[in-house]
PDB file of C-alpha atoms in Angstrom:
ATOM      1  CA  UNK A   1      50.837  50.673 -14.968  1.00 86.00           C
ATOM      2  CA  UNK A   2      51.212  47.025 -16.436  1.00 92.00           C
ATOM      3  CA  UNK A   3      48.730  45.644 -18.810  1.00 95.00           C
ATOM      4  CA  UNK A   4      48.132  42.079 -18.460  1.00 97.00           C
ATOM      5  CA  UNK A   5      47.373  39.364 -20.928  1.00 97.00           C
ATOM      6  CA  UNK A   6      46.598  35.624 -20.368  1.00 97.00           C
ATOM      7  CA  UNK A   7      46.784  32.684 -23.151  1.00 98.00           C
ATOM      8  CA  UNK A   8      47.474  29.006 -23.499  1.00 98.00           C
ATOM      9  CA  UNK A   9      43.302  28.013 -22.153  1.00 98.00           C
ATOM     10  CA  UNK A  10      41.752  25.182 -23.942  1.00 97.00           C
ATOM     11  CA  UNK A  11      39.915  21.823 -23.668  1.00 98.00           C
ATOM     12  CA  UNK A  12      41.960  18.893 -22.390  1.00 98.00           C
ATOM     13  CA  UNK A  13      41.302  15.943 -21.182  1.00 98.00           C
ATOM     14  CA  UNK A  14      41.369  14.681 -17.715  1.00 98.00           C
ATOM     15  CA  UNK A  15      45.432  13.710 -16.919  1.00 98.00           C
ATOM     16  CA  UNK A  16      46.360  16.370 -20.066  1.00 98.00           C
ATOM     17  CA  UNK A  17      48.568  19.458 -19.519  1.00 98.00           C
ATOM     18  CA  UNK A  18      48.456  23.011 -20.662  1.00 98.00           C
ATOM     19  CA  UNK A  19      50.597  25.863 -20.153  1.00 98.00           C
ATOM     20  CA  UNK A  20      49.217  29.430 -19.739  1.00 98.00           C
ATOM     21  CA  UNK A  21      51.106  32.657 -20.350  1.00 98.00           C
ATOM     22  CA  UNK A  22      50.701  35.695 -18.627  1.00 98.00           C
ATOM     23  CA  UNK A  23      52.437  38.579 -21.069  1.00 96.00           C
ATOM     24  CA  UNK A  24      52.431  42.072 -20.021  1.00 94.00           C
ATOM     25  CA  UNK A  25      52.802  45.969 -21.496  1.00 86.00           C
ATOM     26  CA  UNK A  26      53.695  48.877 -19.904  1.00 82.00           C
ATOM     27  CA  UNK A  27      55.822  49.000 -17.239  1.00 83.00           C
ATOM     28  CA  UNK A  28      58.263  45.805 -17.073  1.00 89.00           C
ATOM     29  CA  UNK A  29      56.238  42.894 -15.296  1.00 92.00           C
ATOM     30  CA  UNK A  30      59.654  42.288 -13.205  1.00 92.00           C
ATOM     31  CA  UNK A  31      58.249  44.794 -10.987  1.00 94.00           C
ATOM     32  CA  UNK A  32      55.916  42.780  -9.728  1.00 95.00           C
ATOM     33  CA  UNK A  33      54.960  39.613  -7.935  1.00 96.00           C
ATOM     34  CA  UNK A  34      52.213  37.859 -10.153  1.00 97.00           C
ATOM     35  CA  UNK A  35      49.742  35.539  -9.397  1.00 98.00           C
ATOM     36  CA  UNK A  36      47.382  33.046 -10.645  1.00 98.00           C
ATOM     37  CA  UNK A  37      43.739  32.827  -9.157  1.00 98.00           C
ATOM     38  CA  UNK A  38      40.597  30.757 -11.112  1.00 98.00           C
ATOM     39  CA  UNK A  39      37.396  30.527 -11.183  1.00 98.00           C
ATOM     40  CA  UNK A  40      34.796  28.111 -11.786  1.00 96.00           C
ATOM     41  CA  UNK A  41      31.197  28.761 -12.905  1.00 90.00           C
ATOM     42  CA  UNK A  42      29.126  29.606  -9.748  1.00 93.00           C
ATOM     43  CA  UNK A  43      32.198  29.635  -7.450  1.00 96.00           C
ATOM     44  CA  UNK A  44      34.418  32.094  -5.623  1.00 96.00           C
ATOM     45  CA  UNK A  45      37.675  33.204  -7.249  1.00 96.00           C
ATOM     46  CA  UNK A  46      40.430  31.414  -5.816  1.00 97.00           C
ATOM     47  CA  UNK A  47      44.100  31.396  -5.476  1.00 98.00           C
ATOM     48  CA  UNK A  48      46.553  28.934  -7.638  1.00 98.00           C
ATOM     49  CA  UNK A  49      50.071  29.939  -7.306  1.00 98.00           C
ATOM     50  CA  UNK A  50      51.950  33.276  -6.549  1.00 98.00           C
ATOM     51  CA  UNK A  51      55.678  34.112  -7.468  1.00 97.00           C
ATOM     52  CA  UNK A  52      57.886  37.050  -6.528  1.00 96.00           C
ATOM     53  CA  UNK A  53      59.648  39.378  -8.201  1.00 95.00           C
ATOM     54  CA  UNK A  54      62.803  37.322  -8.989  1.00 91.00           C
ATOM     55  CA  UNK A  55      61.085  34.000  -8.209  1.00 93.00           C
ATOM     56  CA  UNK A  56      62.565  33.732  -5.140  1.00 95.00           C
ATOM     57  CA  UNK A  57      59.526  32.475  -3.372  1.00 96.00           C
ATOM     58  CA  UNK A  58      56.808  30.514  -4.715  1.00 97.00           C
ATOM     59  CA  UNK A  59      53.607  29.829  -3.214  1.00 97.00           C
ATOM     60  CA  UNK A  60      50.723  26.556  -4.363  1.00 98.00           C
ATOM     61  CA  UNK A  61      47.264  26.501  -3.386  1.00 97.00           C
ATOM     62  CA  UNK A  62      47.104  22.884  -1.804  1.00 97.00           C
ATOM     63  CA  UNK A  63      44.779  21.981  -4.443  1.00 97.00           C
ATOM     64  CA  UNK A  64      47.293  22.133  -7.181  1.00 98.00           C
ATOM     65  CA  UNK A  65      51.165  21.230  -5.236  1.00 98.00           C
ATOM     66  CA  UNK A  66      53.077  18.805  -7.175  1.00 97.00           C
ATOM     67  CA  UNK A  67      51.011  19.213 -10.427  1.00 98.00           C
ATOM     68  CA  UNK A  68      51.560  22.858 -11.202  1.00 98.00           C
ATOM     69  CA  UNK A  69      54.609  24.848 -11.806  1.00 98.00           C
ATOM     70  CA  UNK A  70      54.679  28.572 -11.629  1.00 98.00           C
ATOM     71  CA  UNK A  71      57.714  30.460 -13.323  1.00 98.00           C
ATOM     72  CA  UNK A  72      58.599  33.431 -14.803  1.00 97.00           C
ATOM     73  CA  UNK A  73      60.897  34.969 -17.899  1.00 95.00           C
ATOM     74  CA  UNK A  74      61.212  38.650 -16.853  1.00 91.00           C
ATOM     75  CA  UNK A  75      63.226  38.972 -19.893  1.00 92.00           C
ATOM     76  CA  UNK A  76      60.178  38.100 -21.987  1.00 93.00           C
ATOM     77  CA  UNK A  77      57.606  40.167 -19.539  1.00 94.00           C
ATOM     78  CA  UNK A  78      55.848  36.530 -19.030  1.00 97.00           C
ATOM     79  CA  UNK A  79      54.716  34.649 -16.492  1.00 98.00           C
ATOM     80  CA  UNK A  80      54.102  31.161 -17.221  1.00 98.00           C
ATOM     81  CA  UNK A  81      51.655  28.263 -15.337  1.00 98.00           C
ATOM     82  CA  UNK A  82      52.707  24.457 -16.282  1.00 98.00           C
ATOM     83  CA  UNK A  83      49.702  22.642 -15.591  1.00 98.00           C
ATOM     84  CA  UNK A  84      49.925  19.147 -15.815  1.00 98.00           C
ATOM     85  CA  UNK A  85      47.653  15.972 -14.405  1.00 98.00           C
ATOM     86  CA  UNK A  86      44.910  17.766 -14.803  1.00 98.00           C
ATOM     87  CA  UNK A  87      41.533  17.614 -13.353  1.00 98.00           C
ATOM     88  CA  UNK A  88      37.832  18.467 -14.110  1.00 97.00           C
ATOM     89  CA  UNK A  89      37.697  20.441 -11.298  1.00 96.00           C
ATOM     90  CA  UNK A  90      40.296  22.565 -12.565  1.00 98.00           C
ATOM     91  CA  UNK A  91      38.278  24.123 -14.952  1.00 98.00           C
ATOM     92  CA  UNK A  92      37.689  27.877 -14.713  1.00 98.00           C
ATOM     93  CA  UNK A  93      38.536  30.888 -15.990  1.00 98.00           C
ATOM     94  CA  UNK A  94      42.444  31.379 -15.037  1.00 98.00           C
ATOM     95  CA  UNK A  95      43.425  35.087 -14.532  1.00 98.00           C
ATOM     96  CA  UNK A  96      46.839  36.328 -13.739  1.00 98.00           C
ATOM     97  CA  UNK A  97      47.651  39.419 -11.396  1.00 98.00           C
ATOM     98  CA  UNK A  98      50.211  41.709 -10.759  1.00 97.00           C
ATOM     99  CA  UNK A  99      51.254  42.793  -7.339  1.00 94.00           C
ATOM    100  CA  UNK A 100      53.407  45.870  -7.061  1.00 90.00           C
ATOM    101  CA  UNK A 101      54.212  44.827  -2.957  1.00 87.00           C
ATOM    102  CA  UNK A 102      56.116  42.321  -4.333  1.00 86.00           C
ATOM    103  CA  UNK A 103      53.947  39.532  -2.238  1.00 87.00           C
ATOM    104  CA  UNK A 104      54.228  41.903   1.390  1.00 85.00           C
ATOM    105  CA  UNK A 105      50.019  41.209   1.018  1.00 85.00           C
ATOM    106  CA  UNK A 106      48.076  38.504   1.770  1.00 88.00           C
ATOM    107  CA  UNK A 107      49.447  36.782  -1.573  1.00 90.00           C
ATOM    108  CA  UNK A 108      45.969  34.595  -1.420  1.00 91.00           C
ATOM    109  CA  UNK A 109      43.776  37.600  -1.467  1.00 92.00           C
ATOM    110  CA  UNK A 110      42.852  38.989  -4.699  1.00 92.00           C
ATOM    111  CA  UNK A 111      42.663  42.818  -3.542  1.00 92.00           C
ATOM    112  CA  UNK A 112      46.694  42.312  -2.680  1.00 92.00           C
ATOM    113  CA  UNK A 113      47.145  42.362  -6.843  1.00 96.00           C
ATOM    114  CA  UNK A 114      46.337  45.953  -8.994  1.00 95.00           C
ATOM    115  CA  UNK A 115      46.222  44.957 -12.079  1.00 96.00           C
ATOM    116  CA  UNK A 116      44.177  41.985 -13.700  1.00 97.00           C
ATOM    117  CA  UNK A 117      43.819  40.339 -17.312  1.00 97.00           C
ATOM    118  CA  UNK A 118      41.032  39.231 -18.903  1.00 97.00           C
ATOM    119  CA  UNK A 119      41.151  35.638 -18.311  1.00 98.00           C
ATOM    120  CA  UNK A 120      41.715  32.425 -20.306  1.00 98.00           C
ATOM    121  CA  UNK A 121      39.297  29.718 -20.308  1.00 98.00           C
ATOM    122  CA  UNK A 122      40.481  26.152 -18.923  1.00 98.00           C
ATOM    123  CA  UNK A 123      38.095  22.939 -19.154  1.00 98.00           C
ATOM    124  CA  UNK A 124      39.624  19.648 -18.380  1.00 98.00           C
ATOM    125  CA  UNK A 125      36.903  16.925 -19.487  1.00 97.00           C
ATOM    126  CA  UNK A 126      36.203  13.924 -17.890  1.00 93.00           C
TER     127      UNK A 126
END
């Protein structure tokens, strides 16, 4: 198993960046594909990036192409998310994901990923 643990969530303004880390334990997180969904208050959980096992391929929710940048130090067990040009509608809670299928899944569904963190709060204000 791979325990997962998200930081870098704050306040920012609107047009600000922040980068969130995903750090694991356990088993090395280069096992897995890991993901990024969100969620905002009242709203479904939904997909933000993906990104394979060696990086390979890398996937963007429309909503957030060209402004976020998934990547990964499997040296360091970390996955990272530069977000940048932020929005206020990119606040949520941001949880990362590990897939063991290495991204075979529907990499957009959140039952394709086993293991969850807690989350790390992102508000972007206007």
């Amino acid at each position: 198993q791979v325990q997962l643990v998200e930081s870098g969530g704050g306040l920012v303004q609107a047009g600000g960046s922040l980068r969130l880390s995903c750090a694991s334990s356990g088993r090395a997180l280069s096992r897995y594909a890991v993901g990024w969904f969100r969620q905002a208050p009242g709203k479904d959980r939904e997909f933000v990036a993906a990104i394979s096992r060696g990086a390979f391929n890398i996937y963007y929710a429309d909503s957030v192409k060209g402004r976020f940048t998934i990547s990964r130090d499997n040296g360091m067990n970390t996955v990272f998310l530069q977000m940048s040009s932020l929005k206020p509608e990119d606040t949520g809670v941001y949880y990362c994901a590990a897939d063991p299928d290495n991204l075979t899944r529907s990499r957009y569904r959140g039952s394709s990923y086993d293991y969850w963190g807690q989350g790390t709060q992102v508000t972007v204000s206007s």
